[in-house]
Each structure stands twice: as C-alpha cells, then as structure tokens.
Short mmCIF file of C-alpha atoms and ligand atoms in Angstrom, two decimals:
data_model
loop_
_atom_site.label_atom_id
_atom_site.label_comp_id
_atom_site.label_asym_id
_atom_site.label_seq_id
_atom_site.Cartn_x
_atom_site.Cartn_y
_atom_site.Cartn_z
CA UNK A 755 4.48 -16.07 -4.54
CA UNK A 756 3.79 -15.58 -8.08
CA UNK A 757 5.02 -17.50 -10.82
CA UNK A 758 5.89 -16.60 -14.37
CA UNK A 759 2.30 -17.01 -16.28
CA UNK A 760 3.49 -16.99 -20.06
CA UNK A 761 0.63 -16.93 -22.61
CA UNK A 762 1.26 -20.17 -23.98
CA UNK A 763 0.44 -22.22 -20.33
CA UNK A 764 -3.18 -21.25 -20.13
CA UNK A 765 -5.49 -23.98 -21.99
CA UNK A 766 -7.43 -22.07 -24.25
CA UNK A 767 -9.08 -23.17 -27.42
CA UNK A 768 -10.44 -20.27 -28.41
CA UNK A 769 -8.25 -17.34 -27.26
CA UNK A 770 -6.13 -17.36 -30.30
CA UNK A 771 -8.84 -15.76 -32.51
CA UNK A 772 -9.58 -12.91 -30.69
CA UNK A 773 -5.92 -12.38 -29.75
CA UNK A 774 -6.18 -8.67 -31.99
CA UNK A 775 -9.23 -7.65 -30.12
CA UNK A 776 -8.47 -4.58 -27.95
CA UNK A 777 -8.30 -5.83 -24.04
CA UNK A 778 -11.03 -3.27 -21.95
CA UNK A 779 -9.25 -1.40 -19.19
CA UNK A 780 -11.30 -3.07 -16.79
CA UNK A 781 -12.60 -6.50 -16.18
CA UNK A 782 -15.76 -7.02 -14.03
CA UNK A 783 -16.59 -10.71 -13.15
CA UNK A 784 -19.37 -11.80 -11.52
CA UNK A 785 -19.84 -15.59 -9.94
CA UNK A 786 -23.08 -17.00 -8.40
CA UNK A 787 -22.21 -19.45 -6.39
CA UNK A 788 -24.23 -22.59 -7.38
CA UNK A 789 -26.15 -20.92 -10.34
CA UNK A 790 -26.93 -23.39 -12.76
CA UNK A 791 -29.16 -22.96 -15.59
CA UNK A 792 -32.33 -23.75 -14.01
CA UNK A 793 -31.77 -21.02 -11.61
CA UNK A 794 -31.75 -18.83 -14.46
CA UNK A 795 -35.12 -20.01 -15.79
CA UNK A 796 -36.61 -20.51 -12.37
CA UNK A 797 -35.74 -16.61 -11.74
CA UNK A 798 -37.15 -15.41 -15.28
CA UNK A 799 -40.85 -17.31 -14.33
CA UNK A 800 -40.99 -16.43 -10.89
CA UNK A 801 -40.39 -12.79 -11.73
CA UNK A 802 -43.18 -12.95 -14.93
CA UNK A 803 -45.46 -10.39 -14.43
CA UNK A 804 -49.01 -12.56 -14.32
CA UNK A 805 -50.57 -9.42 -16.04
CA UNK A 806 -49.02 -9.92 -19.55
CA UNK A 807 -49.24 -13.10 -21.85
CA UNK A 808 -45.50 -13.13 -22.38
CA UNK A 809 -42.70 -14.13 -20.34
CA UNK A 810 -40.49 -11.19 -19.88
CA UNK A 811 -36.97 -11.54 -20.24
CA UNK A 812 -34.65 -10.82 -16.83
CA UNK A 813 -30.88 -9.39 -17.00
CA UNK A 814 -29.60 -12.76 -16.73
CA UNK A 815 -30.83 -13.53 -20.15
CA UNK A 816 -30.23 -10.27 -21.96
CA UNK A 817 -26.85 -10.96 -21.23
CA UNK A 818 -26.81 -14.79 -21.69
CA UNK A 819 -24.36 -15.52 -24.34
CA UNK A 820 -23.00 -19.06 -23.72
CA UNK A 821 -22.07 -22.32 -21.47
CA UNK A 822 -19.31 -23.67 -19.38
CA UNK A 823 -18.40 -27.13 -18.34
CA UNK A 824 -16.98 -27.20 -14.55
CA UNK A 825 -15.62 -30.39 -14.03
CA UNK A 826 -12.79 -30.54 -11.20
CA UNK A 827 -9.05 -32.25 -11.89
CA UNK A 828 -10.30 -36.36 -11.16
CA UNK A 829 -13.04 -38.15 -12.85
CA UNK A 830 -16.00 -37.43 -10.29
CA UNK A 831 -16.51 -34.20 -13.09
CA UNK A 832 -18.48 -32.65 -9.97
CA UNK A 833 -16.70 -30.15 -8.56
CA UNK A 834 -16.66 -28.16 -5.23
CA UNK A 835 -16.52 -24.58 -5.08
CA UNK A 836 -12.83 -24.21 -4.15
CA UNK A 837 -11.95 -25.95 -7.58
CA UNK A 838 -13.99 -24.59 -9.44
CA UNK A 839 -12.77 -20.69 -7.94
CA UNK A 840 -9.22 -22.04 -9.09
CA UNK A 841 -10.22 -22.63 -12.75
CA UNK A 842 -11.98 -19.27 -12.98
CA UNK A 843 -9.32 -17.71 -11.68
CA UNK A 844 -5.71 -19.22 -12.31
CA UNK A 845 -6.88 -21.63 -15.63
CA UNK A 846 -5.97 -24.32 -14.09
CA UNK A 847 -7.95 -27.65 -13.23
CA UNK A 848 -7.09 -28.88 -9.41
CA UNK A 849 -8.70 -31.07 -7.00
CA UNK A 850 -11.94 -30.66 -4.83
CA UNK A 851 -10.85 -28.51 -2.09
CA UNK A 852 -7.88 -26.92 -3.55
CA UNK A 853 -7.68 -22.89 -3.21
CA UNK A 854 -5.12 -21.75 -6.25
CA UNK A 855 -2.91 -24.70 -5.59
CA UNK A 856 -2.11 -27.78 -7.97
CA UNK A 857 -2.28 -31.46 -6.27
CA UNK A 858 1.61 -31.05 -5.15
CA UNK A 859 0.04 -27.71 -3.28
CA UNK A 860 2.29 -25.64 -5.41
CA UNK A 861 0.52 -22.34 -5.60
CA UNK A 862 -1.45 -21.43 -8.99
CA UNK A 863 -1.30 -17.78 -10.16
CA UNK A 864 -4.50 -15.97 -10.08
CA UNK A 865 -5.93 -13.19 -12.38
CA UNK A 866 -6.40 -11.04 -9.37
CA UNK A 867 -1.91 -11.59 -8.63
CA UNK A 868 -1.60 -10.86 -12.54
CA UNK A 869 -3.43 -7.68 -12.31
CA UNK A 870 -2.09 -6.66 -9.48
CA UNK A 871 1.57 -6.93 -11.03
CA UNK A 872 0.60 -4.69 -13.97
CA UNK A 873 -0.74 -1.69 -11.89
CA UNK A 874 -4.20 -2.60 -12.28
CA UNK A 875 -6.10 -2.30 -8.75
CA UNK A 876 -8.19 -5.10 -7.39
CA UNK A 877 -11.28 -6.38 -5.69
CA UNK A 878 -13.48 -9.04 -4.42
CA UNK A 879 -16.92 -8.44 -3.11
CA UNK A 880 -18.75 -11.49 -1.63
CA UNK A 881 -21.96 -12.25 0.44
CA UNK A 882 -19.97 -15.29 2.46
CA UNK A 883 -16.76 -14.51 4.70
CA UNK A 884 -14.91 -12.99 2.73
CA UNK A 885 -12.03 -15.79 2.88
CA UNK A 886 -14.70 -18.28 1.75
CA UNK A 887 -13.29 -20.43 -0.71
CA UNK A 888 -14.55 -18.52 -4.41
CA UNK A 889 -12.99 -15.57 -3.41
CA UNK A 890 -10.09 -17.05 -1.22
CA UNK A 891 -9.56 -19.20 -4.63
CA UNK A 892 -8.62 -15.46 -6.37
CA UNK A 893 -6.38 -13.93 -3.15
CA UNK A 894 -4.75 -16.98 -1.57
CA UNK A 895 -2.60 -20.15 -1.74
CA UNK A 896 -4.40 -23.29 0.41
CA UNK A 897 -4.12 -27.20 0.30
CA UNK A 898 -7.35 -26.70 2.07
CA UNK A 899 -10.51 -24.58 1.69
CA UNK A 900 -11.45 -25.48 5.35
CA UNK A 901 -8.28 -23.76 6.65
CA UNK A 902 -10.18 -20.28 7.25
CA UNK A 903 -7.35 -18.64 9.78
CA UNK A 904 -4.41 -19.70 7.17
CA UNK A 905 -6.64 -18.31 4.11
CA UNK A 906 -7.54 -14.80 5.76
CA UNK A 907 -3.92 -14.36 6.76
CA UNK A 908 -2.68 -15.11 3.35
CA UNK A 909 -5.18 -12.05 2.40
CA UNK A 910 -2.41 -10.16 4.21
CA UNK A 911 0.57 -11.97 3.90
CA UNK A 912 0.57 -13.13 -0.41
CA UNK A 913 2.32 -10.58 -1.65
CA UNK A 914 2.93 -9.01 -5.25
CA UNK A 915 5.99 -7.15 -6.20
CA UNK A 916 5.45 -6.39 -2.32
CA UNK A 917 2.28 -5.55 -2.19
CA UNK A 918 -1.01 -6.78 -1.00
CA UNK A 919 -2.83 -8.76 -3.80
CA UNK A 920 -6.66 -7.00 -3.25
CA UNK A 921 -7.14 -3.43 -2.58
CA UNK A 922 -11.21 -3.99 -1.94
CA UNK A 923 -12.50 -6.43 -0.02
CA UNK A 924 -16.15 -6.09 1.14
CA UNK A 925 -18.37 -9.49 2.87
CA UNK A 926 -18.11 -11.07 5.68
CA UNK A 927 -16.01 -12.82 8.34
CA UNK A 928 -14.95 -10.66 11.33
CA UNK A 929 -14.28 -14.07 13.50
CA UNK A 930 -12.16 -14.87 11.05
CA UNK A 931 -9.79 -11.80 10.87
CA UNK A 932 -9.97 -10.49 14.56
CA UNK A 933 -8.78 -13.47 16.75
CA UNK A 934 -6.84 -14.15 19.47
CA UNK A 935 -3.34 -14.98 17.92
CA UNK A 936 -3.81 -12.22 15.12
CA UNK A 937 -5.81 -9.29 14.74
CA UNK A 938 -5.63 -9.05 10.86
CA UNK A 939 -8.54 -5.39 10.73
CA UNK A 940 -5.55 -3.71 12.65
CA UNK A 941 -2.83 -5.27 10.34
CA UNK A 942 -4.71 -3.82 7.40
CA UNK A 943 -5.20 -0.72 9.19
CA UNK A 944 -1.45 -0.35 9.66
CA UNK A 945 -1.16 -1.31 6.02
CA UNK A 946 -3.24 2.45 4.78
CA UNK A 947 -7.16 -0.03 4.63
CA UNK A 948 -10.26 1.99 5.49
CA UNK A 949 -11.96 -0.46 7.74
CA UNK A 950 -15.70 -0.81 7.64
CA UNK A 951 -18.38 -3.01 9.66
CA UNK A 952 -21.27 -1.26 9.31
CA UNK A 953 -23.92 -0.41 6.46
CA UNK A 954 -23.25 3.43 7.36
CA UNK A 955 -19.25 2.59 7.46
CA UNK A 956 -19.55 1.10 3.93
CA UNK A 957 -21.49 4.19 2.51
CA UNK A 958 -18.39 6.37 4.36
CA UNK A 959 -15.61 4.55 2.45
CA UNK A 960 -14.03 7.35 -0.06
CA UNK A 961 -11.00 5.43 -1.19
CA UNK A 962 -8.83 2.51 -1.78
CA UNK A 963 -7.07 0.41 -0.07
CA UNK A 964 -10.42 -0.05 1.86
CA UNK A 965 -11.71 -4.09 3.47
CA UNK A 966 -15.62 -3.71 4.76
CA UNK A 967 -16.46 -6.85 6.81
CA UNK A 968 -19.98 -6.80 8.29
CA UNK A 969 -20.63 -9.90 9.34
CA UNK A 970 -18.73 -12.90 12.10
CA UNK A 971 -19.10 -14.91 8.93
CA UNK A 972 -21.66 -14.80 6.47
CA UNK A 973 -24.64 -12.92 5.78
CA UNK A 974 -27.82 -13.52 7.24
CA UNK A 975 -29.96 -14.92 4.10
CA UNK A 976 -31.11 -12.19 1.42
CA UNK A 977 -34.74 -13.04 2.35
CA UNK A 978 -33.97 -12.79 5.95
CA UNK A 979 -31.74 -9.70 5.74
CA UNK A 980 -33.11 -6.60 6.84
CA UNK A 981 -30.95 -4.41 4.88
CA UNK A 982 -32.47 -4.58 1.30
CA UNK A 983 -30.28 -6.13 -1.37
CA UNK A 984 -26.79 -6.37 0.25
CA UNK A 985 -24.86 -7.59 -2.81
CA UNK A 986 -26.33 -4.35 -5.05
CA UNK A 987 -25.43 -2.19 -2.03
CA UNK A 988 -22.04 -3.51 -2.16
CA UNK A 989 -21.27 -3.48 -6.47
CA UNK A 990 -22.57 0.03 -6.06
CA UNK A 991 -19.58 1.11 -3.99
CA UNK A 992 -17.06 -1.19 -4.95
CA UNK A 993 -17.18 0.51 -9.10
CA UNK A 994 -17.22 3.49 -7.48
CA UNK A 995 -14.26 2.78 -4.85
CA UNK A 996 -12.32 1.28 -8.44
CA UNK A 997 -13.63 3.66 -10.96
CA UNK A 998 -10.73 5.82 -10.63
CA UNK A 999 -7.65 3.11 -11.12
CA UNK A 1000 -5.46 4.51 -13.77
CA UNK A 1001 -4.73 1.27 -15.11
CA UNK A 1002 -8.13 -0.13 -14.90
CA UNK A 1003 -9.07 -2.64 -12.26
CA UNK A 1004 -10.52 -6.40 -11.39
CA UNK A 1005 -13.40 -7.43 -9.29
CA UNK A 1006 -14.43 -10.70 -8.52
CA UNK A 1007 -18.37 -10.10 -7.37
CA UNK A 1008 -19.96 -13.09 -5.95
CA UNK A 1009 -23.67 -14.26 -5.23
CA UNK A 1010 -22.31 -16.62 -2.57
CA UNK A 1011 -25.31 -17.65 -0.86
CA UNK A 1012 -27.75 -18.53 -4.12
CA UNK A 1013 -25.38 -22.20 -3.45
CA UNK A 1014 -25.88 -21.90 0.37
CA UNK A 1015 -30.21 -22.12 -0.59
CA UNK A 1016 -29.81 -24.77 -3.12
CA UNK A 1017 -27.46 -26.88 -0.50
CA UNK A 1018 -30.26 -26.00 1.41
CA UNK A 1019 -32.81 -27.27 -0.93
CA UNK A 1020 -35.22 -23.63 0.24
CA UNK A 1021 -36.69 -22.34 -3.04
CA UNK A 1022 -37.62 -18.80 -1.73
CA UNK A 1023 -34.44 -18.12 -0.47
CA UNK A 1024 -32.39 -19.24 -4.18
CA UNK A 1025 -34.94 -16.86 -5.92
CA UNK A 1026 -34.47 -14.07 -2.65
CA UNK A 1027 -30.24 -14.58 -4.09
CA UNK A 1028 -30.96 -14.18 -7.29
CA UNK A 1029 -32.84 -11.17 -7.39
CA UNK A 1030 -30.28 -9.86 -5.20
CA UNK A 1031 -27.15 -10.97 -7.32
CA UNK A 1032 -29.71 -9.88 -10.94
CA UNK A 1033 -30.00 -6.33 -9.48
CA UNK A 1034 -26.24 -6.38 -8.37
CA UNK A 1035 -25.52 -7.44 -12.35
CA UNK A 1036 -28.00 -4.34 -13.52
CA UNK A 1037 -25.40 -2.11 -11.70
CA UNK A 1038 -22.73 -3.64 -13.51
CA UNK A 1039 -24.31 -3.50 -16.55
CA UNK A 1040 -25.20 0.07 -16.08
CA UNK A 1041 -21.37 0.94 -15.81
CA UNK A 1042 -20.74 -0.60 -18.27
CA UNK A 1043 -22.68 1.25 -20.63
CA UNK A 1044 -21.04 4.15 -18.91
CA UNK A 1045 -17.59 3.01 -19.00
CA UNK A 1046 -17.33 1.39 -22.76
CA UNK A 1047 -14.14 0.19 -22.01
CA UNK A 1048 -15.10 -2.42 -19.54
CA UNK A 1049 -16.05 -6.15 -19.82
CA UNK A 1050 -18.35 -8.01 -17.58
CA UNK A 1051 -18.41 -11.42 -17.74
CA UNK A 1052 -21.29 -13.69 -15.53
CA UNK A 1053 -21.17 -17.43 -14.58
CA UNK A 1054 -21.45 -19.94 -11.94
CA UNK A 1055 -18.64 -22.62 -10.22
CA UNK A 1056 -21.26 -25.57 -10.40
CA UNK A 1057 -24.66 -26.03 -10.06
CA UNK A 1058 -26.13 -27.08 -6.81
CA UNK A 1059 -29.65 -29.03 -5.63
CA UNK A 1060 -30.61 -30.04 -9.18
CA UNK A 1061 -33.35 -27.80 -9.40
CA UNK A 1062 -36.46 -28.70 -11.18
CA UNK A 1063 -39.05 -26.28 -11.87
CA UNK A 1064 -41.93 -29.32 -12.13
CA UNK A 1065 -41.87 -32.10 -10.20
CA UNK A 1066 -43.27 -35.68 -9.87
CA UNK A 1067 -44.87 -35.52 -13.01
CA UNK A 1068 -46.97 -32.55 -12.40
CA UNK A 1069 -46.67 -30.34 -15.49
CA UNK A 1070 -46.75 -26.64 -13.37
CA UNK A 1071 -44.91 -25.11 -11.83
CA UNK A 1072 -46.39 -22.79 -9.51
CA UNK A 1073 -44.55 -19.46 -8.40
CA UNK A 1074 -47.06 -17.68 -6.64
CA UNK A 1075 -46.64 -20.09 -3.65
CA UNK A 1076 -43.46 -19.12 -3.73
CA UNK A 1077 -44.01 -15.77 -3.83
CA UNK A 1078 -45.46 -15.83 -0.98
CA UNK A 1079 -43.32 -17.02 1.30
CA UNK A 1080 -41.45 -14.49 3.74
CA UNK A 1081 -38.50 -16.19 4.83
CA UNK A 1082 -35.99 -18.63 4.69
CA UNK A 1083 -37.14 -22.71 6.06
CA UNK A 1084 -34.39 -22.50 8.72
CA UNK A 1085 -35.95 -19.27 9.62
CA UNK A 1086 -39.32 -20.05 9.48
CA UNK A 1087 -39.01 -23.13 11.46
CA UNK A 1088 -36.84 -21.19 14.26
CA UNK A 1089 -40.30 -18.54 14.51
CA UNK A 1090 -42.68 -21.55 15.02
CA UNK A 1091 -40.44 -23.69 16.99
CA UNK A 1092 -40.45 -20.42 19.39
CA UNK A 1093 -44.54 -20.26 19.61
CA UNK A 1094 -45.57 -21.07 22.99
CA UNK A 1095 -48.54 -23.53 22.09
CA UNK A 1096 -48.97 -25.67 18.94
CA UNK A 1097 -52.63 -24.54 18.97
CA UNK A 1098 -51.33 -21.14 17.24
CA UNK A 1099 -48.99 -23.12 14.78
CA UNK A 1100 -50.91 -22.82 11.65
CA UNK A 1101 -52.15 -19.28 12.42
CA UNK A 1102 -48.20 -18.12 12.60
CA UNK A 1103 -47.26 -20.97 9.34
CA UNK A 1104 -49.93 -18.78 7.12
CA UNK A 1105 -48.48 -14.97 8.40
CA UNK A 1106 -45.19 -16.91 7.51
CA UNK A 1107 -45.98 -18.69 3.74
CA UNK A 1108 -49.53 -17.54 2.87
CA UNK A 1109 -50.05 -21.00 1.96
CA UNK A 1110 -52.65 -22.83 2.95
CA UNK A 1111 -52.40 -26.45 3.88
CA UNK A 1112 -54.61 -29.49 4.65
CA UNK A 1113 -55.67 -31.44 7.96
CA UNK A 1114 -53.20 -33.88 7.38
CA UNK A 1115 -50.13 -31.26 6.38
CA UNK A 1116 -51.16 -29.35 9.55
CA UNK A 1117 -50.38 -32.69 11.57
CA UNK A 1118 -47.43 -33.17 9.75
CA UNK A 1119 -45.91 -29.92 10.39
CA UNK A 1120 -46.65 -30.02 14.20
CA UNK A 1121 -44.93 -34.37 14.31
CA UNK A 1122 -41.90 -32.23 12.99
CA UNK A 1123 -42.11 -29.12 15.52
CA UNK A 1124 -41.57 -31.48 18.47
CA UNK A 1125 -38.53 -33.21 16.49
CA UNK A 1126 -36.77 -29.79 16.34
CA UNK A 1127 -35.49 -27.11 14.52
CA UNK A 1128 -33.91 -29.39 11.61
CA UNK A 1129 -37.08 -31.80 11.26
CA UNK A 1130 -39.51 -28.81 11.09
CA UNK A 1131 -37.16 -26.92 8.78
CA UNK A 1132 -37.39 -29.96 6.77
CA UNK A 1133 -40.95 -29.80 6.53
CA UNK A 1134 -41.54 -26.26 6.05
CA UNK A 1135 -39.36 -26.45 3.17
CA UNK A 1136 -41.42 -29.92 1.47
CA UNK A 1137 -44.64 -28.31 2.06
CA UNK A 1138 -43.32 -25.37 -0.49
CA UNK A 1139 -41.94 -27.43 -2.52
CA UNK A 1140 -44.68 -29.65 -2.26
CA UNK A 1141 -47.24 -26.92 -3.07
CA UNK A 1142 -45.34 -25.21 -5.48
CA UNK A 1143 -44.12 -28.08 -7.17
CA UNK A 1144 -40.42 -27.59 -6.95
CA UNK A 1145 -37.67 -30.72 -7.04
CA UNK A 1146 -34.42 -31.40 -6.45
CA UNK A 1147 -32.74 -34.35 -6.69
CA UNK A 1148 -29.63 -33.47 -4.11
CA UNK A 1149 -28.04 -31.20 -1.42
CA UNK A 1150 -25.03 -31.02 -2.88
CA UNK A 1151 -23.67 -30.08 -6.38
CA UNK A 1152 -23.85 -31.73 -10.08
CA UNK A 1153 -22.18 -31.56 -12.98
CA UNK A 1154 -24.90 -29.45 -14.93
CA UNK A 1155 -23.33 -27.11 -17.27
CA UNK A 1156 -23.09 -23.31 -16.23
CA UNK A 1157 -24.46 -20.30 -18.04
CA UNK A 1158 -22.17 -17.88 -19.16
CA UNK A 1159 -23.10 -14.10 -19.92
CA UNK A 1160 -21.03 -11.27 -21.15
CA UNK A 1161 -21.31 -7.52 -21.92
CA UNK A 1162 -19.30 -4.92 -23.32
CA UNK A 1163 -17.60 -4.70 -26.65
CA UNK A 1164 -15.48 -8.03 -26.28
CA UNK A 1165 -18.85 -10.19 -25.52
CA UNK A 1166 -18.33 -12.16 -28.46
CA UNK A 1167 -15.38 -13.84 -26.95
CA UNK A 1168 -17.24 -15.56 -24.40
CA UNK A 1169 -20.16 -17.39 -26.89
CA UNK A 1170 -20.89 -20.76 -27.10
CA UNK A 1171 -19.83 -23.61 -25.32
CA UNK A 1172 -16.53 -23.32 -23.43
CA UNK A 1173 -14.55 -25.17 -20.13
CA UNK A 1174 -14.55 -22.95 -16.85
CA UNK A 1175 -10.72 -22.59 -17.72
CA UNK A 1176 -11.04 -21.29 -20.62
CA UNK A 1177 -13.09 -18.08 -19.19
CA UNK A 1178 -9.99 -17.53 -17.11
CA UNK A 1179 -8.11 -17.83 -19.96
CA UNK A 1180 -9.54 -14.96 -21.76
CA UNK A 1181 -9.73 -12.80 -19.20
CA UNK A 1182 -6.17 -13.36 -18.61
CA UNK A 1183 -5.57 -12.77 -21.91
CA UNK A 1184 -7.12 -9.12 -21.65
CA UNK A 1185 -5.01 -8.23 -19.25
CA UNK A 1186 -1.57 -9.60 -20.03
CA UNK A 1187 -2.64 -7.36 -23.15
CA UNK A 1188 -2.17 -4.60 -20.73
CA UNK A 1189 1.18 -2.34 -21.21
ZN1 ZN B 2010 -21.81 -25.46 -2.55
#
C-alpha cells in the first residue's frame, strides 16, 4: 500500500537549501550494517602499507563527508537494524523491530515504493537473506523483523501502481522463499524474474526483472567465503543489470555481515567485511565517475561491538596479528574442535592465526576445546584480541554516531552533521524531483 508522501511530511532541516539543485537520475546507496566510525579507522590502519611513513587514505575516507545520529523512536537512542532501515528509507523514526511501519503498524512509504511509482527501476543487493531486516525495511510492511516468511512474501505481494516494488534482488535466503506452503522463486518466475543461485547463474543474468539468491540464508563470512569478494561481485552486476533504466534507478547495497562480526566481537572477520563492502564502494564510485548523473551516498544503521582500536591501556594497536589470521573465530574453533588429539592443537592454532602464544595461552585454549565450539570460539577470538590489542565493550549495538560519505555532483548535500532521517529525506527529495 502506498500512501501519499507530500514534500512537506519528511523531517528535514536541511533539504530546503538545496531544493534548486538538479536531482541525479540515479541514486546509489550503500549501508554497512553496523559500521561505525571506528570501523572506518580500524580499516584505514589495518590496510597501511608498513613500507611508507604515512597512513594512506582508503575509499571510505575519500568519500567521507559527514555524520548521522541513529537513534530509534523511544528514549533507549540505540537502535536495532530494522529501525534504523525504516529511517533510511521512509524518514520516519519507529520502534526497535519495526520494518517500514509506525508503532500503530501502519505501513511507512519507502524510497524504493516512491521510485518505483515514478518509473524509476529498483534494487537491493545484500550479503544477509535477502528479506533480512535493512533491506526488508526498503521492500516490505512488518510489525516484526523476526517474521521472515511474512517479509519475503510481501517482496511479492506489496505492490505499486500494480507492480512489484524491486526489480533486482541479489543475497541470500532460499529457505526463506522456497517452502512448503509457498514457493515464492516460481511466483517470481511466473512474474517475468530471471532466477539465479549460483555464482555462474549471477554472471548469466542479462536483464531485469531478475532475484539471485545463493544462499539458505546468509552468506558464509567474507573471510570464510571461497568465492572472493561476494558483495563487489554482486554491485558489479547489479549497475550493470540497472544501467539501462530510462528513468534512472535505486539500489539499496548493503555490507550486512560487517554487524554480524562486530555482534560477534571477531576482528578479522569486521576488517574481511569491510574490505569487501570498500571494494564494492570503488565500483560504485567508478560508475559514478562514468555516469555523472548519479549520486552515491554511504552510511551505517548503528554501530555495533564498540570497537576500540587500543585496549586496556596499551597505547598500540597492532594489525599485523590481525593480518594474519585466516578465518573467522567460529570457524577456527569448528577446525580445532575437529582435530583428533589436543597434542596437534597448537600446531593447527598457528597454520590458523600465525600467532604465537604462551604456555599458559596454550592451556587456556585447550580448557576451552573440551567446553565446545562456543567456549573455544570465545577464546580464539580473546587471544586476537588479546594479542592485537583490540576492545569492545559489547555484543550488541550503541549509539555511536555513523559516518556518512557521498559522491557525485550533489555531495555537498550530505555534509556535516545530520539525523539518519534526514539522509532519507534528501534522497527522497531527488527523486520526487523526478518528472
Ligand atoms: Zn546488529
């Protein structure tokens, strides 16, 4: 259902003075999930080369133009990623939870339904299930984010003007849209979709309406993925899938799993995101250097872990233990929970990390291999963090600020400090401009 969205609704302080700017044709929008600033930072160091004296800059902060607050509609101002999806996308502040719906579970109107009902086409591209709730808060209506059967059949059945609201979707979540009481890849089929679920399928897409799912739900871990950079792979043939829209197009690209590592408290596997989601943002970039008349806008929901890069009073932070490490903690402890005798623990720990631990660490690690899988991931993941002198402070989310990068010729726009709604607001804005 989508409701009349006048201009004057969305809650934005600064829209009115750049109301004569020209609005780009298309609009390219890029979350990562759980990105606060210290991801950012922790990302520029550990990709320094050691060689020179200076830190070189990364993408993420040639592009880094301003700050967003993120606080959710109740006075907790820590907000969950469902939230948070709603005020990027619809403007509007809503409760923890919440997928495009207001606290009477009327449903919001999202940029992506806006688009859609002036001819523009539309996409989300996401490393979760696809109905996960950042991209399910841009193509559905939900009281709840946790209703993942009700969400992927809204994908289907939230129409505009009669029409499905996203002509791309590309991530994961095939348990999700083949079940028992509703086999939604047919539906879509029936409804003119290419259908991928393969890495060679999503090469083979040619053209839109097109939904790639490659995964029961989400992707195994960037660092533990053997197909290289998943998210790049994906941007790469989404603007090329979208390139040709007449009337320009939307597409919501998310680094869903740099929140899934920071819940996780696993350093190697944020930075493993990042680079993944950085090189996905150089492809954007790239097009839009080709395509002049495109903005691309970059932020986060929330942050999540409090990252520290330095902790208990150690002033270092050392990335070349991190560097190091091959693999995700839940994967790591899964290989040496499998070994056969403890005796060859530390041999398979050092093929695993590189890192070298004491007598006592060595004990430590093999106390937690015969508590388990979570115990030992546990301690895999404080021995890094440990050696490298990494902190966090919680596995959830806070309320740290997000960064906010633009590029294109409307950047300006998006400087300085500004409320999560307020991005929405002026992307809106761009494309209510739209004849
Ligand atoms: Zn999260």
């Amino acid at each position: 259902m989508l409701k009349k969205l006048s201009l004057i609704s969305i809650a934005c302080l600064t829209c009115a003075s750049f109301s004569a700017i020209a609005a780009p044709k298309n609009v390219i929008y890029m979350i990562g999930d759980g990105m606060g600033p210290a991801y950012l930072a922790a990302y520029r160091y550990y990709m320094d080369n050691p060689d020179t004296k200076v830190v070189e800059r990364t993408v993420f902060d040639d592009l880094w133009i301003g700050n967003a607050s993120t606080y959710p509609d109740d006075d907790t101002v820590v907000t969950d990623s469902a939230a948070a999806a709603t005020a990027l996308s619809s403007t509007h502040k809503t409760y923890n939870g919440a997928i495009a719906v207001d606290h009477d579970h009327k449903p919001l109107t999202t940029m992506m339904e806006i688009a859609k009902a002036k001819g523009m086409q539309t996409g989300v591209v996401v490393t979760a299930q696809i109905n996960h709730a950042t991209p399910a808060g841009f193509l559905a209506h939900d009281k709840s984010r946790q209703n993942y059967d009700q969400i992927a059949d809204d994908y289907i059945d939230n129409k505009v003007n009669g029409q499905i609201v996203a002509d791309l979707m590309l991530g994961g979540g095939t348990s999700y849209f083949v079940r028992k009481d509703r086999n939604l890849v047919e539906e879509f089929k029936q409804a003119g979709y290419q259908y991928a679920d393969s890495w060679t399928g999503l090469k083979a897409l040619n053209k839109l309406p097109a939904l790639g799912l490659f995964a029961p739900k989400g992707f195994v871990s960037a660092l533990d993925n053997p197909e290289p950079l998943p998210l790049k792979q994906m941007t790469e043939k989404a603007l090329e899938l979208l390139s040709p829209a007449e009337k320009g197009f939307v597409v919501m690209i998310e680094g869903s799993q740099i929140d899934w590592c920071g819940h996780a408290n696993d350093i190697a596997c944020a930075m493993a995101e990042m680079h993944d989601f950085g090189e996905a943002i150089k492809v954007a970039k790239a097009y839009v250097d080709s395509h002049p008349d495109t903005i691309l806008v970059v932020t986060a929901d929330h942050e999540t872990g409090g990252l520290s890069l330095g902790a208990n009073g150690n002033y270092s932070w050392k990335r070349d233990v991190i560097k190091k490490v091959k693999h995700s903690g839940d994967y790591i402890a899964g290989q040496l929970l499998a070994l056969k005798d403890d005796k060859v623990l530390y041999q398979a720990w050092l093929g695993l990390t590189g890192l070298e631990l004491s007598a006592d660490e060595q004990q430590l690690l093999s106390k937690a291999r015969a508590e388990g899988q979570k115990a030992l991931a546990v301690a895999v993941k404080q021995r890094i963090d440990h050696h490298s002198t990494t902190g966090w402070t919680s596995g959830g989310h806070t309320a740290a600020d997000v960064p906010v990068l633009a590029y294109g010729a409307d950047k300006q726009v998006f400087a300085g400090f500004q409320d999560n709604t307020e991005i929405a607001a002026k992307l809106i804005q761009f494309i209510q401009q739209k004849k």
